[in-house]
mmCIF file of C-alpha atoms in Angstrom:
data_model
loop_
_atom_site.group_PDB
_atom_site.id
_atom_site.type_symbol
_atom_site.label_atom_id
_atom_site.label_comp_id
_atom_site.label_asym_id
_atom_site.label_seq_id
_atom_site.Cartn_x
_atom_site.Cartn_y
_atom_site.Cartn_z
ATOM 1 C CA MET A 24 -33.921 -0.780 -51.054
ATOM 2 C CA GLY A 25 -33.465 -1.679 -47.406
ATOM 3 C CA LYS A 26 -30.289 -0.867 -45.507
ATOM 4 C CA LYS A 27 -29.603 -4.547 -44.859
ATOM 5 C CA ARG A 28 -29.896 -5.466 -48.532
ATOM 6 C CA LYS A 29 -27.731 -2.534 -49.571
ATOM 7 C CA ALA A 30 -25.070 -3.516 -47.014
ATOM 8 C CA LYS A 31 -25.094 -7.101 -48.351
ATOM 9 C CA GLN A 32 -24.648 -5.865 -51.906
ATOM 10 C CA GLN A 33 -21.757 -3.615 -50.868
ATOM 11 C CA ALA A 34 -20.122 -6.497 -48.976
ATOM 12 C CA LYS A 35 -20.530 -8.753 -52.030
ATOM 13 C CA ARG A 36 -18.904 -6.125 -54.259
ATOM 14 C CA LEU A 37 -16.031 -5.757 -51.793
ATOM 15 C CA VAL A 38 -15.476 -9.524 -51.664
ATOM 16 C CA ASP A 39 -15.695 -9.752 -55.464
ATOM 17 C CA ALA A 40 -13.053 -7.024 -55.801
ATOM 18 C CA ASP A 41 -10.917 -8.836 -53.225
ATOM 19 C CA ILE A 42 -11.229 -12.111 -55.158
ATOM 20 C CA ASP A 43 -10.392 -10.411 -58.460
ATOM 21 C CA ALA A 44 -7.371 -8.646 -56.966
ATOM 22 C CA GLY A 45 -6.041 -11.708 -55.164
ATOM 23 C CA ARG A 46 -6.457 -14.087 -58.088
ATOM 24 C CA GLY A 47 -5.206 -11.528 -60.608
ATOM 25 C CA VAL A 48 -2.018 -10.711 -58.698
ATOM 26 C CA ALA A 49 -1.358 -14.371 -57.920
ATOM 27 C CA ARG A 50 -1.963 -15.434 -61.525
ATOM 28 C CA GLU A 51 0.551 -12.867 -62.785
ATOM 29 C CA LEU A 52 3.243 -13.149 -60.132
ATOM 30 C CA HIS A 53 3.137 -16.402 -58.133
ATOM 31 C CA ASP A 54 5.740 -18.083 -60.358
ATOM 32 C CA HIS A 55 8.080 -15.075 -60.481
ATOM 33 C CA PRO A 56 11.497 -15.923 -58.961
ATOM 34 C CA VAL A 57 11.476 -12.861 -56.692
ATOM 35 C CA VAL A 58 8.024 -13.774 -55.360
ATOM 36 C CA LYS A 59 9.129 -17.373 -54.809
ATOM 37 C CA ALA A 60 12.263 -16.238 -52.935
ATOM 38 C CA ALA A 61 10.408 -13.648 -50.866
ATOM 39 C CA GLY A 62 7.677 -16.180 -50.126
ATOM 40 C CA TRP A 63 10.271 -18.654 -48.926
ATOM 41 C CA LEU A 64 11.814 -15.965 -46.697
ATOM 42 C CA SER A 65 8.372 -15.036 -45.343
ATOM 43 C CA GLU A 66 8.088 -18.516 -43.839
ATOM 44 C CA VAL A 67 10.084 -17.112 -40.914
ATOM 45 C CA ALA A 68 6.670 -15.820 -39.787
ATOM 46 C CA ASP A 69 5.200 -19.325 -39.697
ATOM 47 C CA GLN A 70 4.477 -20.595 -36.197
ATOM 48 C CA PRO A 71 7.491 -22.883 -35.502
ATOM 49 C CA PRO A 72 10.187 -20.447 -36.691
ATOM 50 C CA MET A 73 8.500 -17.490 -34.967
ATOM 51 C CA VAL A 74 8.207 -19.380 -31.680
ATOM 52 C CA ALA A 75 11.900 -20.287 -32.007
ATOM 53 C CA ILE A 76 12.807 -16.621 -32.557
ATOM 54 C CA ASN A 77 10.723 -15.566 -29.559
ATOM 55 C CA LEU A 78 12.254 -18.230 -27.302
ATOM 56 C CA THR A 79 15.758 -17.375 -28.538
ATOM 57 C CA THR A 80 15.142 -13.728 -27.663
ATOM 58 C CA ILE A 81 14.137 -14.744 -24.134
ATOM 59 C CA ALA A 82 17.151 -17.050 -23.803
ATOM 60 C CA VAL A 83 19.597 -14.389 -24.976
ATOM 61 C CA GLY A 84 18.029 -11.877 -22.595
ATOM 62 C CA LEU A 85 18.397 -14.299 -19.695
ATOM 63 C CA TRP A 86 21.952 -15.237 -20.683
ATOM 64 C CA ARG A 87 22.966 -11.567 -20.869
ATOM 65 C CA SER A 88 21.000 -10.666 -17.718
ATOM 66 C CA ASP A 89 19.164 -8.135 -19.875
ATOM 67 C CA ALA A 90 15.727 -7.648 -18.330
ATOM 68 C CA ARG A 91 14.509 -5.487 -21.225
ATOM 69 C CA LEU A 92 15.445 -8.071 -23.862
ATOM 70 C CA THR A 93 13.943 -10.881 -21.781
ATOM 71 C CA ARG A 94 10.724 -8.877 -21.354
ATOM 72 C CA THR A 95 10.685 -8.185 -25.100
ATOM 73 C CA GLY A 96 10.980 -11.885 -25.845
ATOM 74 C CA MET A 97 8.140 -12.627 -23.439
ATOM 75 C CA ARG A 98 5.962 -9.964 -25.065
ATOM 76 C CA MET A 99 6.800 -11.371 -28.496
ATOM 77 C CA LEU A 100 5.963 -14.926 -27.437
ATOM 78 C CA VAL A 101 2.678 -14.087 -25.718
ATOM 79 C CA ALA A 102 1.515 -11.677 -28.450
ATOM 80 C CA HIS A 103 2.359 -14.221 -31.139
ATOM 81 C CA GLY A 104 0.577 -16.952 -29.191
ATOM 82 C CA LEU A 105 -2.549 -14.855 -28.751
ATOM 83 C CA ALA A 106 -2.568 -13.847 -32.435
ATOM 84 C CA THR A 107 -2.117 -17.491 -33.433
ATOM 85 C CA LEU A 108 -4.975 -18.557 -31.172
ATOM 86 C CA ALA A 109 -7.322 -15.914 -32.586
ATOM 87 C CA LYS A 110 -6.355 -16.807 -36.149
ATOM 88 C CA ALA A 111 -6.882 -20.515 -35.470
ATOM 89 C CA VAL A 112 -10.356 -19.953 -34.007
ATOM 90 C CA ILE A 113 -11.410 -17.976 -37.077
ATOM 91 C CA LYS A 114 -9.872 -20.456 -39.540
ATOM 92 C CA ALA A 115 -11.685 -23.315 -37.787
ATOM 93 C CA ASN A 116 -14.994 -21.587 -38.490
ATOM 94 C CA VAL A 117 -14.465 -20.012 -41.910
ATOM 95 C CA ASP A 118 -13.729 -21.805 -45.168
ATOM 96 C CA ARG A 119 -12.137 -19.905 -48.035
ATOM 97 C CA ALA A 120 -10.102 -21.423 -50.860
ATOM 98 C CA ARG A 121 -6.684 -19.849 -51.314
ATOM 99 C CA PRO A 122 -6.155 -17.651 -54.405
ATOM 100 C CA LYS A 123 -3.528 -19.973 -55.920
ATOM 101 C CA LEU A 124 -6.182 -22.673 -56.343
ATOM 102 C CA PHE A 125 -7.931 -20.490 -58.950
ATOM 103 C CA SER A 126 -11.168 -22.197 -57.942
ATOM 104 C CA ASP A 127 -14.715 -21.260 -58.719
ATOM 105 C CA ARG A 128 -15.503 -17.757 -57.414
ATOM 106 C CA GLU A 129 -17.875 -19.227 -54.813
ATOM 107 C CA ASP A 130 -15.007 -21.277 -53.326
ATOM 108 C CA HIS A 131 -13.132 -18.022 -52.715
ATOM 109 C CA ARG A 132 -15.980 -16.420 -50.786
ATOM 110 C CA PRO A 133 -15.582 -16.655 -46.999
ATOM 111 C CA LYS A 134 -18.339 -18.861 -45.604
ATOM 112 C CA PRO A 135 -19.067 -20.744 -42.409
ATOM 113 C CA GLY A 136 -17.279 -24.063 -42.358
ATOM 114 C CA ASP A 137 -14.966 -26.374 -40.531
ATOM 115 C CA THR A 138 -12.554 -27.582 -43.203
ATOM 116 C CA ASP A 139 -9.220 -28.171 -41.535
ATOM 117 C CA GLU A 140 -7.149 -28.152 -44.697
ATOM 118 C CA GLY A 141 -4.535 -25.599 -45.696
ATOM 119 C CA PRO A 142 -5.961 -25.024 -49.193
ATOM 120 C CA GLN A 143 -9.358 -24.095 -47.708
ATOM 121 C CA ASN A 144 -8.004 -21.900 -44.893
ATOM 122 C CA SER A 145 -7.111 -18.643 -46.571
ATOM 123 C CA PHE A 146 -8.945 -16.426 -44.082
ATOM 124 C CA PRO A 147 -7.244 -14.775 -42.183
ATOM 125 C CA SER A 148 -3.493 -14.616 -42.789
ATOM 126 C CA GLY A 149 -1.717 -16.194 -39.829
ATOM 127 C CA HIS A 150 1.720 -15.143 -41.106
ATOM 128 C CA THR A 151 0.535 -11.529 -41.096
ATOM 129 C CA ALA A 152 -1.092 -11.800 -37.659
ATOM 130 C CA GLY A 153 2.024 -13.294 -36.085
ATOM 131 C CA ALA A 154 4.463 -10.963 -37.825
ATOM 132 C CA LEU A 155 2.535 -7.818 -36.810
ATOM 133 C CA ALA A 156 2.074 -9.013 -33.223
ATOM 134 C CA VAL A 157 5.795 -9.646 -32.849
ATOM 135 C CA ALA A 158 6.816 -6.451 -34.648
ATOM 136 C CA ARG A 159 4.587 -4.356 -32.388
ATOM 137 C CA ALA A 160 5.958 -6.116 -29.285
ATOM 138 C CA VAL A 161 9.509 -5.289 -30.402
ATOM 139 C CA ALA A 162 8.575 -1.692 -31.224
ATOM 140 C CA ARG A 163 6.947 -1.227 -27.831
ATOM 141 C CA GLU A 164 10.175 -2.129 -25.996
ATOM 142 C CA TYR A 165 12.653 -0.799 -28.559
ATOM 143 C CA PRO A 166 11.094 2.234 -30.306
ATOM 144 C CA ASP A 167 14.254 2.766 -32.373
ATOM 145 C CA ALA A 168 13.691 -0.688 -33.916
ATOM 146 C CA ALA A 169 10.080 0.079 -34.886
ATOM 147 C CA GLY A 170 10.918 0.949 -38.504
ATOM 148 C CA PRO A 171 12.763 -2.274 -39.320
ATOM 149 C CA ALA A 172 10.313 -4.384 -37.292
ATOM 150 C CA TYR A 173 7.282 -2.965 -39.083
ATOM 151 C CA ALA A 174 9.039 -3.115 -42.464
ATOM 152 C CA GLY A 175 9.748 -6.806 -41.957
ATOM 153 C CA ALA A 176 6.157 -7.502 -40.909
ATOM 154 C CA ALA A 177 4.829 -5.478 -43.849
ATOM 155 C CA ALA A 178 7.032 -7.453 -46.245
ATOM 156 C CA VAL A 179 5.756 -10.740 -44.806
ATOM 157 C CA ALA A 180 2.179 -9.508 -45.177
ATOM 158 C CA ALA A 181 2.565 -8.060 -48.673
ATOM 159 C CA ILE A 182 4.171 -11.133 -50.235
ATOM 160 C CA GLN A 183 1.237 -13.335 -49.235
ATOM 161 C CA ILE A 184 -0.892 -11.848 -52.022
ATOM 162 C CA PRO A 185 1.396 -12.392 -55.050
ATOM 163 C CA ARG A 186 2.412 -15.836 -53.822
ATOM 164 C CA GLY A 187 -1.286 -16.750 -53.897
ATOM 165 C CA THR A 188 -1.642 -17.835 -50.286
ATOM 166 C CA HIS A 189 -3.989 -15.021 -49.214
ATOM 167 C CA PHE A 190 -6.393 -12.434 -50.544
ATOM 168 C CA PRO A 191 -5.971 -8.751 -49.569
ATOM 169 C CA ILE A 192 -8.826 -8.968 -47.022
ATOM 170 C CA ASP A 193 -7.146 -12.010 -45.421
ATOM 171 C CA VAL A 194 -3.977 -9.985 -44.972
ATOM 172 C CA ALA A 195 -5.803 -6.918 -43.626
ATOM 173 C CA VAL A 196 -7.724 -8.983 -41.064
ATOM 174 C CA GLY A 197 -4.494 -10.790 -40.108
ATOM 175 C CA ALA A 198 -2.847 -7.413 -39.471
ATOM 176 C CA VAL A 199 -5.719 -6.301 -37.236
ATOM 177 C CA ILE A 200 -5.546 -9.577 -35.299
ATOM 178 C CA GLY A 201 -1.807 -9.123 -34.737
ATOM 179 C CA LEU A 202 -2.122 -5.545 -33.553
ATOM 180 C CA VAL A 203 -5.078 -6.301 -31.271
ATOM 181 C CA ALA A 204 -3.294 -9.346 -29.801
ATOM 182 C CA GLU A 205 -0.244 -7.264 -28.953
ATOM 183 C CA ALA A 206 -2.420 -4.475 -27.495
ATOM 184 C CA VAL A 207 -4.049 -7.020 -25.181
ATOM 185 C CA VAL A 208 -0.616 -8.255 -24.094
ATOM 186 C CA ALA A 209 0.478 -4.660 -23.474
ATOM 187 C CA ARG A 210 -2.468 -4.221 -21.096
ATOM 188 C CA VAL A 211 -1.610 -7.435 -19.224
ATOM 189 C CA LEU A 212 2.173 -6.992 -19.246
ATOM 190 C CA PRO A 213 2.775 -3.274 -18.710
ATOM 191 C CA GLU A 214 6.072 -1.717 -19.602
ATOM 192 C CA ALA A 215 8.755 -1.432 -16.928
ATOM 193 C CA ALA A 216 8.988 1.885 -15.165
#
């Protein structure tokens, strides 16, 4: 068996396991009251609320004449923006039905496409990308806040699976996007001396 064929079979098995895990967890838990409440709370990582948080951080920093807080807000805003842009480019080119649709298995496989509908845009998780980008930006400026920042981002990411909005691979790729976006911002906006 050729290497290419073997790699395709391994990728198919991984995606099948991802589909089974995502649909199974969502089927069991998406209606649970705790999942519904946590899912509602995780909407803070959606683009409009996150942009508002980032801009509020900048405004408070400016109002208090706190250069570090202002810089943190700028890092948060730019990292979130870059993560959102990367996520949007991928979503515009990949179709994948969300787990909560419980569609045909083929609908849940990532494939090239240009469907611009929420139910077909599972891959990758934008909430996870944005939350991780912002958490890392906060942790970079305020290392003592790293634990709570990462815990909040991890909670946002983790709840996406039982609420049926994303598969595990969607969340993992969203996390990588968020961390890479913030790392790029860190190279462009170096820390103050």
